[in-house]
mmCIF file of C-alpha atoms in Angstrom:
data_model
loop_
_atom_site.group_PDB
_atom_site.id
_atom_site.type_symbol
_atom_site.label_atom_id
_atom_site.label_comp_id
_atom_site.label_asym_id
_atom_site.label_seq_id
_atom_site.Cartn_x
_atom_site.Cartn_y
_atom_site.Cartn_z
ATOM 1 C CA MET A 23 12.878 150.078 43.086
ATOM 2 C CA THR A 24 13.238 153.724 45.185
ATOM 3 C CA GLU A 25 16.617 155.285 45.774
ATOM 4 C CA THR A 26 15.701 154.760 49.513
ATOM 5 C CA ALA A 27 14.922 150.847 49.131
ATOM 6 C CA LYS A 28 17.943 150.367 46.927
ATOM 7 C CA SER A 29 20.455 151.498 49.113
ATOM 8 C CA LYS A 30 18.554 149.841 52.118
ATOM 9 C CA LYS A 31 19.429 146.874 50.020
ATOM 10 C CA GLN A 32 23.059 147.396 48.827
ATOM 11 C CA PHE A 33 23.790 147.939 52.828
ATOM 12 C CA LEU A 34 21.742 145.175 53.742
ATOM 13 C CA ILE A 35 23.884 142.989 51.476
ATOM 14 C CA PHE A 36 27.116 145.052 52.627
ATOM 15 C CA ILE A 37 26.670 143.767 56.084
ATOM 16 C CA PHE A 38 25.965 140.037 55.194
ATOM 17 C CA VAL A 39 29.067 139.928 53.380
ATOM 18 C CA ALA A 40 31.204 142.063 55.653
ATOM 19 C CA TYR A 41 30.191 140.737 58.551
ATOM 20 C CA GLY A 42 28.302 138.016 57.857
ATOM 21 C CA VAL A 43 31.090 136.040 56.414
ATOM 22 C CA THR A 44 33.132 136.982 58.605
ATOM 23 C CA CYS A 45 31.819 135.642 61.457
ATOM 24 C CA VAL A 46 31.692 132.333 60.123
ATOM 25 C CA MET A 47 35.226 132.091 58.976
ATOM 26 C CA GLY A 48 35.769 133.826 62.155
ATOM 27 C CA LEU A 49 33.964 130.471 63.702
ATOM 28 C CA LEU A 50 36.685 128.658 61.275
ATOM 29 C CA THR A 51 39.482 130.626 63.216
ATOM 30 C CA TRP A 52 38.673 129.288 66.530
ATOM 31 C CA TYR A 53 38.412 125.911 65.383
ATOM 32 C CA GLY A 54 41.480 125.949 63.679
ATOM 33 C CA SER A 55 42.554 127.240 66.791
ATOM 34 C CA THR A 56 41.899 123.908 68.943
ATOM 35 C CA ILE A 57 43.425 121.562 66.122
ATOM 36 C CA PRO A 58 45.846 123.742 65.860
ATOM 37 C CA VAL A 59 46.351 124.411 62.292
ATOM 38 C CA GLU A 60 48.420 126.995 59.970
ATOM 39 C CA MET A 61 45.733 130.447 59.808
ATOM 40 C CA SER A 62 47.812 132.665 58.289
ATOM 41 C CA VAL A 63 45.335 132.632 55.382
ATOM 42 C CA PHE A 64 42.432 133.774 57.551
ATOM 43 C CA PRO A 65 43.367 137.217 58.132
ATOM 44 C CA THR A 66 44.586 138.223 54.443
ATOM 45 C CA ALA A 67 40.964 136.285 52.977
ATOM 46 C CA GLN A 68 39.148 138.769 55.440
ATOM 47 C CA MET A 69 40.550 141.857 54.292
ATOM 48 C CA PHE A 70 38.382 141.237 51.157
ATOM 49 C CA TYR A 71 35.029 140.780 52.242
ATOM 50 C CA PRO A 72 34.333 144.503 53.093
ATOM 51 C CA ALA A 73 34.445 145.406 49.333
ATOM 52 C CA ALA A 74 33.008 142.324 48.185
ATOM 53 C CA GLY A 75 29.879 143.673 50.086
ATOM 54 C CA VAL A 76 29.906 146.335 48.235
ATOM 55 C CA ALA A 77 30.802 144.949 45.032
ATOM 56 C CA LEU A 78 27.986 142.172 45.105
ATOM 57 C CA ALA A 79 25.570 145.131 46.309
ATOM 58 C CA TYR A 80 26.535 147.175 43.575
ATOM 59 C CA LEU A 81 26.091 144.350 40.926
ATOM 60 C CA LEU A 82 22.713 143.117 42.232
ATOM 61 C CA THR A 83 21.033 146.989 42.128
ATOM 62 C CA GLU A 84 23.289 149.002 39.567
ATOM 63 C CA TRP A 85 23.982 145.898 36.806
ATOM 64 C CA LYS A 86 21.768 148.444 34.764
ATOM 65 C CA ASP A 87 23.951 151.295 34.882
ATOM 66 C CA SER A 88 26.819 151.314 32.034
ATOM 67 C CA LEU A 89 29.280 153.081 34.463
ATOM 68 C CA LEU A 90 29.281 149.801 36.434
ATOM 69 C CA PRO A 91 32.337 148.448 36.629
ATOM 70 C CA ARG A 92 31.451 144.794 36.590
ATOM 71 C CA TRP A 93 33.541 143.048 35.592
ATOM 72 C CA PHE A 94 35.965 144.444 37.917
ATOM 73 C CA TYR A 95 33.753 143.816 40.465
ATOM 74 C CA ILE A 96 33.223 139.885 39.376
ATOM 75 C CA GLY A 97 37.237 139.460 38.970
ATOM 76 C CA PHE A 98 37.655 140.919 42.634
ATOM 77 C CA LEU A 99 34.465 138.374 44.061
ATOM 78 C CA ALA A 100 36.042 135.356 42.640
ATOM 79 C CA VAL A 101 39.281 136.134 43.852
ATOM 80 C CA THR A 102 37.331 136.476 47.046
ATOM 81 C CA VAL A 103 36.056 133.152 46.821
ATOM 82 C CA LEU A 104 39.042 131.120 46.290
ATOM 83 C CA MET A 105 40.333 132.889 49.414
ATOM 84 C CA ALA A 106 37.783 132.016 51.513
ATOM 85 C CA SER A 107 37.944 128.555 49.983
ATOM 86 C CA PHE A 108 41.758 128.540 50.969
ATOM 87 C CA CYS A 109 40.407 129.110 54.583
ATOM 88 C CA VAL A 110 37.967 126.338 54.576
ATOM 89 C CA LEU A 111 40.156 123.838 53.084
ATOM 90 C CA SER A 112 43.221 124.664 55.433
ATOM 91 C CA VAL A 113 41.344 123.514 58.262
ATOM 92 C CA LEU A 114 39.673 120.358 56.264
ATOM 93 C CA MET A 115 42.801 119.392 55.199
ATOM 94 C CA PRO A 116 45.335 121.054 57.226
ATOM 95 C CA GLU A 117 47.859 118.214 56.572
ATOM 96 C CA ARG A 118 48.333 119.290 52.678
ATOM 97 C CA THR A 119 52.265 121.273 52.608
ATOM 98 C CA ALA A 120 54.119 122.058 49.319
ATOM 99 C CA GLU A 121 58.021 123.102 49.070
ATOM 100 C CA MET A 122 59.110 127.128 49.356
ATOM 101 C CA TYR A 123 62.405 127.424 49.333
ATOM 102 C CA GLU A 124 63.514 124.100 50.575
ATOM 103 C CA GLN A 125 60.911 124.900 53.734
ATOM 104 C CA PRO A 126 57.899 123.146 54.098
ATOM 105 C CA VAL A 127 54.598 125.399 53.932
ATOM 106 C CA SER A 128 50.532 125.063 53.981
ATOM 107 C CA LEU A 129 49.855 124.382 50.462
ATOM 108 C CA TRP A 130 46.644 126.589 50.861
ATOM 109 C CA MET A 131 49.403 129.495 52.344
ATOM 110 C CA MET A 132 51.138 129.269 49.424
ATOM 111 C CA LEU A 133 48.732 128.996 46.850
ATOM 112 C CA CYS A 134 46.737 131.821 48.661
ATOM 113 C CA GLN A 135 49.958 134.167 47.309
ATOM 114 C CA TYR A 136 49.231 132.839 43.810
ATOM 115 C CA VAL A 137 45.853 134.166 43.867
ATOM 116 C CA ILE A 138 46.594 136.974 45.433
ATOM 117 C CA ILE A 139 49.478 138.054 42.912
ATOM 118 C CA GLY A 140 47.078 136.974 40.100
ATOM 119 C CA GLY A 141 44.126 138.441 41.486
ATOM 120 C CA ASN A 142 46.216 141.394 40.839
ATOM 121 C CA LEU A 143 47.401 141.641 38.101
ATOM 122 C CA LEU A 144 43.879 140.352 36.463
ATOM 123 C CA CYS A 145 42.157 143.154 38.835
ATOM 124 C CA LEU A 146 44.188 146.069 37.828
ATOM 125 C CA ALA A 147 44.352 144.946 34.411
ATOM 126 C CA LEU A 148 40.341 145.037 34.621
ATOM 127 C CA LEU A 149 40.329 147.918 36.410
ATOM 128 C CA LEU A 150 42.697 149.771 33.439
ATOM 129 C CA VAL A 151 40.068 148.540 30.714
ATOM 130 C CA SER A 152 37.148 149.560 32.343
ATOM 131 C CA GLY A 153 37.893 153.399 31.285
ATOM 132 C CA LYS A 154 38.583 156.576 33.329
ATOM 133 C CA ARG A 155 34.132 157.576 33.666
ATOM 134 C CA ARG A 156 33.329 153.922 34.970
ATOM 135 C CA ARG A 157 36.670 154.346 38.220
ATOM 136 C CA ALA A 158 34.917 157.967 38.719
ATOM 137 C CA ALA A 159 31.619 157.007 38.674
ATOM 138 C CA TYR A 160 32.124 154.434 41.545
ATOM 139 C CA GLY A 161 34.912 155.557 43.237
ATOM 140 C CA LEU A 162 38.108 153.865 42.009
ATOM 141 C CA GLY A 163 39.280 156.857 40.158
ATOM 142 C CA GLY A 164 42.935 158.876 41.560
ATOM 143 C CA SER A 165 42.335 162.336 42.378
ATOM 144 C CA ARG A 166 44.342 164.994 43.896
ATOM 145 C CA TRP A 167 47.577 163.827 43.642
ATOM 146 C CA GLY A 168 49.724 166.520 45.127
ATOM 147 C CA ALA A 169 47.201 166.454 48.276
ATOM 148 C CA SER A 170 47.792 162.762 48.510
ATOM 149 C CA LEU A 171 51.083 162.842 48.209
ATOM 150 C CA LEU A 172 51.423 164.744 51.151
ATOM 151 C CA CYS A 173 49.102 162.549 53.537
ATOM 152 C CA VAL A 174 51.599 159.794 53.069
ATOM 153 C CA LEU A 175 54.492 162.034 53.573
ATOM 154 C CA VAL A 176 52.924 162.932 56.910
ATOM 155 C CA PHE A 177 51.226 158.866 57.713
ATOM 156 C CA LEU A 178 54.934 157.893 57.602
ATOM 157 C CA THR A 179 56.600 160.622 59.115
ATOM 158 C CA LEU A 180 53.608 160.130 61.833
ATOM 159 C CA TYR A 181 54.413 156.139 61.731
ATOM 160 C CA PHE A 182 57.904 156.249 62.101
ATOM 161 C CA GLY A 183 58.142 158.820 64.770
ATOM 162 C CA ARG A 184 55.878 156.905 67.349
ATOM 163 C CA ALA A 185 58.117 153.949 66.750
ATOM 164 C CA VAL A 186 60.868 156.101 67.463
ATOM 165 C CA ILE A 187 59.544 157.398 70.507
ATOM 166 C CA ALA A 188 57.979 153.513 71.750
ATOM 167 C CA TYR A 189 61.367 152.563 71.950
ATOM 168 C CA VAL A 190 63.240 155.226 73.416
ATOM 169 C CA LEU A 191 60.239 155.321 76.402
ATOM 170 C CA GLY A 192 60.737 151.319 76.343
ATOM 171 C CA GLY A 193 63.939 152.255 77.259
ATOM 172 C CA GLN A 194 64.937 150.236 74.268
ATOM 173 C CA PRO A 195 67.087 153.090 71.892
ATOM 174 C CA GLU A 196 69.540 150.507 70.192
ATOM 175 C CA ALA A 197 66.828 148.849 68.796
ATOM 176 C CA ILE A 198 66.324 151.707 66.562
ATOM 177 C CA THR A 199 69.983 151.468 64.995
ATOM 178 C CA ASP A 200 69.660 147.293 64.859
ATOM 179 C CA ILE A 201 66.524 148.724 62.476
ATOM 180 C CA LEU A 202 68.839 151.354 60.324
ATOM 181 C CA SER A 203 72.210 149.119 60.200
ATOM 182 C CA ASN A 204 70.244 145.958 59.191
ATOM 183 C CA SER A 205 70.871 145.635 55.155
ATOM 184 C CA ALA A 206 67.782 143.766 55.077
ATOM 185 C CA THR A 207 65.206 146.663 56.214
ATOM 186 C CA TRP A 208 66.823 148.648 52.984
ATOM 187 C CA SER A 209 66.043 145.532 50.833
ATOM 188 C CA TYR A 210 62.541 145.422 52.201
ATOM 189 C CA LEU A 211 61.836 149.442 51.930
ATOM 190 C CA LEU A 212 62.891 149.304 48.580
ATOM 191 C CA PHE A 213 60.713 146.414 47.234
ATOM 192 C CA LEU A 214 57.769 147.721 49.240
ATOM 193 C CA PRO A 215 56.597 150.350 45.939
ATOM 194 C CA VAL A 216 56.946 148.263 43.689
ATOM 195 C CA ASN A 217 55.217 144.920 45.467
ATOM 196 C CA PHE A 218 51.656 147.130 46.042
ATOM 197 C CA LEU A 219 51.406 146.550 42.359
ATOM 198 C CA LEU A 220 51.308 142.714 43.222
ATOM 199 C CA ALA A 221 49.544 142.768 46.322
ATOM 200 C CA PHE A 222 47.156 145.839 46.997
ATOM 201 C CA LEU A 223 44.226 143.872 46.780
ATOM 202 C CA PRO A 224 43.122 143.261 50.007
ATOM 203 C CA PHE A 225 44.235 146.769 51.582
ATOM 204 C CA TRP A 226 41.680 148.130 48.901
ATOM 205 C CA GLY A 227 39.198 145.435 49.506
ATOM 206 C CA GLU A 228 38.950 146.882 53.294
ATOM 207 C CA GLU A 229 39.357 150.601 52.371
ATOM 208 C CA TYR A 230 36.590 150.316 49.683
ATOM 209 C CA GLY A 231 34.373 148.999 52.442
ATOM 210 C CA TRP A 232 35.402 150.839 55.156
ATOM 211 C CA ARG A 233 36.261 154.586 53.873
ATOM 212 C CA TYR A 234 34.875 154.360 50.107
ATOM 213 C CA TYR A 235 31.284 152.911 51.273
ATOM 214 C CA LEU A 236 30.505 152.689 55.023
ATOM 215 C CA GLN A 237 32.189 156.044 56.331
ATOM 216 C CA PRO A 238 30.166 158.844 54.333
ATOM 217 C CA LEU A 239 26.818 156.940 55.279
ATOM 218 C CA LEU A 240 27.788 157.063 58.924
ATOM 219 C CA GLN A 241 28.873 160.502 58.080
ATOM 220 C CA LYS A 242 25.575 161.282 56.620
ATOM 221 C CA ARG A 243 23.675 160.311 59.874
ATOM 222 C CA PHE A 244 25.849 160.775 62.798
ATOM 223 C CA GLY A 245 27.659 163.657 61.651
ATOM 224 C CA LEU A 246 31.488 164.291 60.676
ATOM 225 C CA ARG A 247 33.175 163.792 63.550
ATOM 226 C CA THR A 248 30.875 160.764 65.498
ATOM 227 C CA GLY A 249 30.528 158.610 62.253
ATOM 228 C CA VAL A 250 34.445 158.442 62.155
ATOM 229 C CA LEU A 251 34.680 157.309 65.865
ATOM 230 C CA ILE A 252 31.443 154.665 64.755
ATOM 231 C CA LEU A 253 33.155 152.906 62.050
ATOM 232 C CA GLY A 254 36.862 152.575 64.069
ATOM 233 C CA VAL A 255 35.282 150.992 66.601
ATOM 234 C CA ALA A 256 32.692 148.395 64.017
ATOM 235 C CA TRP A 257 36.339 148.214 62.087
ATOM 236 C CA GLY A 258 37.419 146.985 65.377
ATOM 237 C CA LEU A 259 35.596 144.593 66.410
ATOM 238 C CA TRP A 260 35.350 143.043 63.086
ATOM 239 C CA HIS A 261 38.802 141.765 63.935
ATOM 240 C CA VAL A 262 37.711 140.278 66.779
ATOM 241 C CA PHE A 263 38.149 136.736 65.908
ATOM 242 C CA LEU A 264 41.524 136.737 64.975
ATOM 243 C CA ASP A 265 42.271 139.195 67.866
ATOM 244 C CA PHE A 266 41.289 135.664 70.153
ATOM 245 C CA PHE A 267 42.186 133.235 68.215
ATOM 246 C CA TYR A 268 45.235 134.462 65.364
ATOM 247 C CA TYR A 269 46.679 137.887 66.680
ATOM 248 C CA THR A 270 47.218 136.376 70.177
ATOM 249 C CA THR A 271 45.835 133.717 72.566
ATOM 250 C CA PRO A 272 42.168 133.696 73.776
ATOM 251 C CA ASP A 273 43.244 134.283 77.377
ATOM 252 C CA LYS A 274 44.696 137.555 76.127
ATOM 253 C CA GLY A 275 41.320 137.894 73.622
ATOM 254 C CA LEU A 276 40.081 140.741 75.535
ATOM 255 C CA ILE A 277 43.426 142.659 75.329
ATOM 256 C CA MET A 278 44.411 142.270 72.261
ATOM 257 C CA THR A 279 40.212 143.365 71.571
ATOM 258 C CA THR A 280 40.857 146.610 73.087
ATOM 259 C CA ASN A 281 43.914 147.395 71.626
ATOM 260 C CA GLN A 282 43.035 147.069 68.036
ATOM 261 C CA ILE A 283 39.896 149.079 68.811
ATOM 262 C CA ILE A 284 42.403 152.259 70.201
ATOM 263 C CA THR A 285 44.366 151.159 66.814
ATOM 264 C CA CYS A 286 41.052 151.332 64.377
ATOM 265 C CA VAL A 287 39.375 154.731 65.817
ATOM 266 C CA THR A 288 42.844 156.536 65.821
ATOM 267 C CA LEU A 289 44.305 155.260 63.053
ATOM 268 C CA GLY A 290 40.465 155.201 61.089
ATOM 269 C CA ILE A 291 40.719 159.341 62.012
ATOM 270 C CA PHE A 292 43.674 159.807 59.986
ATOM 271 C CA PHE A 293 42.533 157.582 57.223
ATOM 272 C CA ALA A 294 39.177 159.661 56.956
ATOM 273 C CA TRP A 295 40.861 162.736 57.251
ATOM 274 C CA ALA A 296 43.476 161.651 54.491
ATOM 275 C CA TYR A 297 40.642 160.272 51.869
ATOM 276 C CA MET A 298 38.289 163.466 52.722
ATOM 277 C CA LYS A 299 41.135 166.010 51.881
ATOM 278 C CA THR A 300 41.925 163.831 48.695
ATOM 279 C CA ASN A 301 39.201 162.274 47.332
ATOM 280 C CA ASN A 302 41.012 159.532 46.312
ATOM 281 C CA ILE A 303 40.486 156.125 47.781
ATOM 282 C CA TRP A 304 43.746 154.974 47.060
ATOM 283 C CA VAL A 305 45.528 157.324 49.126
ATOM 284 C CA PRO A 306 43.656 155.050 52.611
ATOM 285 C CA VAL A 307 44.967 152.186 50.739
ATOM 286 C CA ILE A 308 48.446 152.527 50.632
ATOM 287 C CA LEU A 309 48.266 154.085 53.833
ATOM 288 C CA HIS A 310 46.628 150.455 54.999
ATOM 289 C CA TYR A 311 49.642 148.880 52.872
ATOM 290 C CA LEU A 312 51.734 150.927 54.635
ATOM 291 C CA ASN A 313 50.780 150.234 58.217
ATOM 292 C CA ASN A 314 50.488 146.906 57.577
ATOM 293 C CA ASN A 315 53.973 146.198 56.266
ATOM 294 C CA LEU A 316 56.039 148.932 58.225
ATOM 295 C CA ALA A 317 55.139 146.764 60.705
ATOM 296 C CA LEU A 318 58.255 143.974 59.594
ATOM 297 C CA VAL A 319 60.292 147.102 59.607
ATOM 298 C CA VAL A 320 59.359 148.363 63.032
ATOM 299 C CA ALA A 321 59.357 145.072 64.640
ATOM 300 C CA ASN A 322 63.000 144.005 62.574
ATOM 301 C CA HIS A 323 62.132 140.749 61.634
ATOM 302 C CA TYR A 324 60.884 140.513 58.340
ATOM 303 C CA SER A 325 58.654 137.521 58.974
ATOM 304 C CA ALA A 326 54.825 137.278 58.621
ATOM 305 C CA ASP A 327 54.415 135.618 62.021
ATOM 306 C CA VAL A 328 55.290 138.436 63.845
ATOM 307 C CA LEU A 329 51.485 139.361 63.757
ATOM 308 C CA GLU A 330 50.641 135.530 64.792
ATOM 309 C CA ASN A 331 50.681 134.996 68.891
ATOM 310 C CA GLN A 332 51.780 138.505 69.947
ATOM 311 C CA GLN A 333 52.319 139.471 73.333
ATOM 312 C CA VAL A 334 50.142 141.953 74.834
ATOM 313 C CA THR A 335 49.373 143.430 78.641
ATOM 314 C CA TRP A 336 47.183 145.359 79.658
ATOM 315 C CA ALA A 337 49.767 147.956 80.930
ATOM 316 C CA MET A 338 50.096 148.550 77.127
ATOM 317 C CA ILE A 339 47.557 149.759 76.553
ATOM 318 C CA PRO A 340 47.430 153.084 78.200
ATOM 319 C CA ALA A 341 50.771 153.951 76.395
ATOM 320 C CA GLN A 342 48.776 152.928 72.996
ATOM 321 C CA LEU A 343 46.007 155.130 73.934
ATOM 322 C CA LEU A 344 48.221 158.387 74.090
ATOM 323 C CA LEU A 345 50.607 157.561 71.451
ATOM 324 C CA ASN A 346 47.787 156.760 68.506
ATOM 325 C CA GLY A 347 45.581 159.222 70.168
ATOM 326 C CA MET A 348 48.323 162.095 70.299
ATOM 327 C CA LEU A 349 49.461 161.523 66.597
ATOM 328 C CA PHE A 350 46.684 160.071 64.670
ATOM 329 C CA GLY A 351 43.626 160.786 66.393
ATOM 330 C CA THR A 352 44.232 164.533 66.634
ATOM 331 C CA PHE A 353 43.445 164.976 63.079
ATOM 332 C CA LEU A 354 39.932 164.903 64.250
ATOM 333 C CA LEU A 355 40.263 168.912 64.629
ATOM 334 C CA ALA A 356 41.616 169.453 61.052
ATOM 335 C CA LYS A 357 38.924 171.403 59.012
ATOM 336 C CA GLU A 358 37.829 168.497 57.082
ATOM 337 C CA PHE A 359 35.756 167.734 59.935
ATOM 338 C CA ARG A 360 34.620 170.927 60.680
ATOM 339 C CA LYS A 361 32.181 171.135 58.369
ATOM 340 C CA LYS A 362 28.508 170.885 58.469
ATOM 341 C CA ASN A 363 27.441 167.967 56.571
ATOM 342 C CA ALA A 364 29.089 165.020 54.576
ATOM 343 C CA ASP A 365 30.217 165.648 51.096
#
């Protein structure tokens, strides 16, 4: 098999898993929303599919490569299959519940949490024992940690700055004081770095697919800037079923999808800049983890259901575009995007 044929096969496998499985599960999301059932498993499971596509593609085309971290990929695929299975079971057997903290919860959501924690520990161990050479060969190693820390600090500054601006312009400056005076805020922030070791896998699942695999392909084909913009749109549309049937209600699905594309394009620019600057996939993984988890801090509501059934209007879109565009989108002008070709 020629390198060109191998690359095409890898790409088709990636698309089949990252988008094909997402579409199938999306139909289940729609059906689940009509029953209705507890669907919080779906968005978490979906985060695994992009990297699962990459892992499966490499296992099927690079198996003989001695540097292939095959057991890490196999472990990740096993966790992905379990997560997808919980999605199916949560729709087929929605009445199954368990007790957590003396409260009834979906059995499948509880098992999902256990699998994520166990899967994180397993995959972390498999990643470490794979060795430095294997990690480096397949983009799993870390590098340029000084620049990496800078990217994280810049992101945190912009992220919280955006929240402050939004609250002030929205006539709610007191909300900032409420967040800072809430003891839960500081407990949550303190635990956030520790929790990363138990919960990084879904975020790696997206970023290894989008930033490590797909971004360089699109940049080589369309250019550094245009490739990232196309990736942002593709990333945003990838959320479409969740936008209509989880993040909000179907009547507001188009608004949420528009909002999602704006978010994914602008954040995608910043994540791409950070990855190009550091060549360290763990930087966008950390940024993605912070972006999702700090949403609870900004909302001052420490429950995962803050993401479900959101209220959105078309009037919110211009502000979203302006704020995200100014704070994150302007990184498209950074020197990393002024090179002639992708590395």
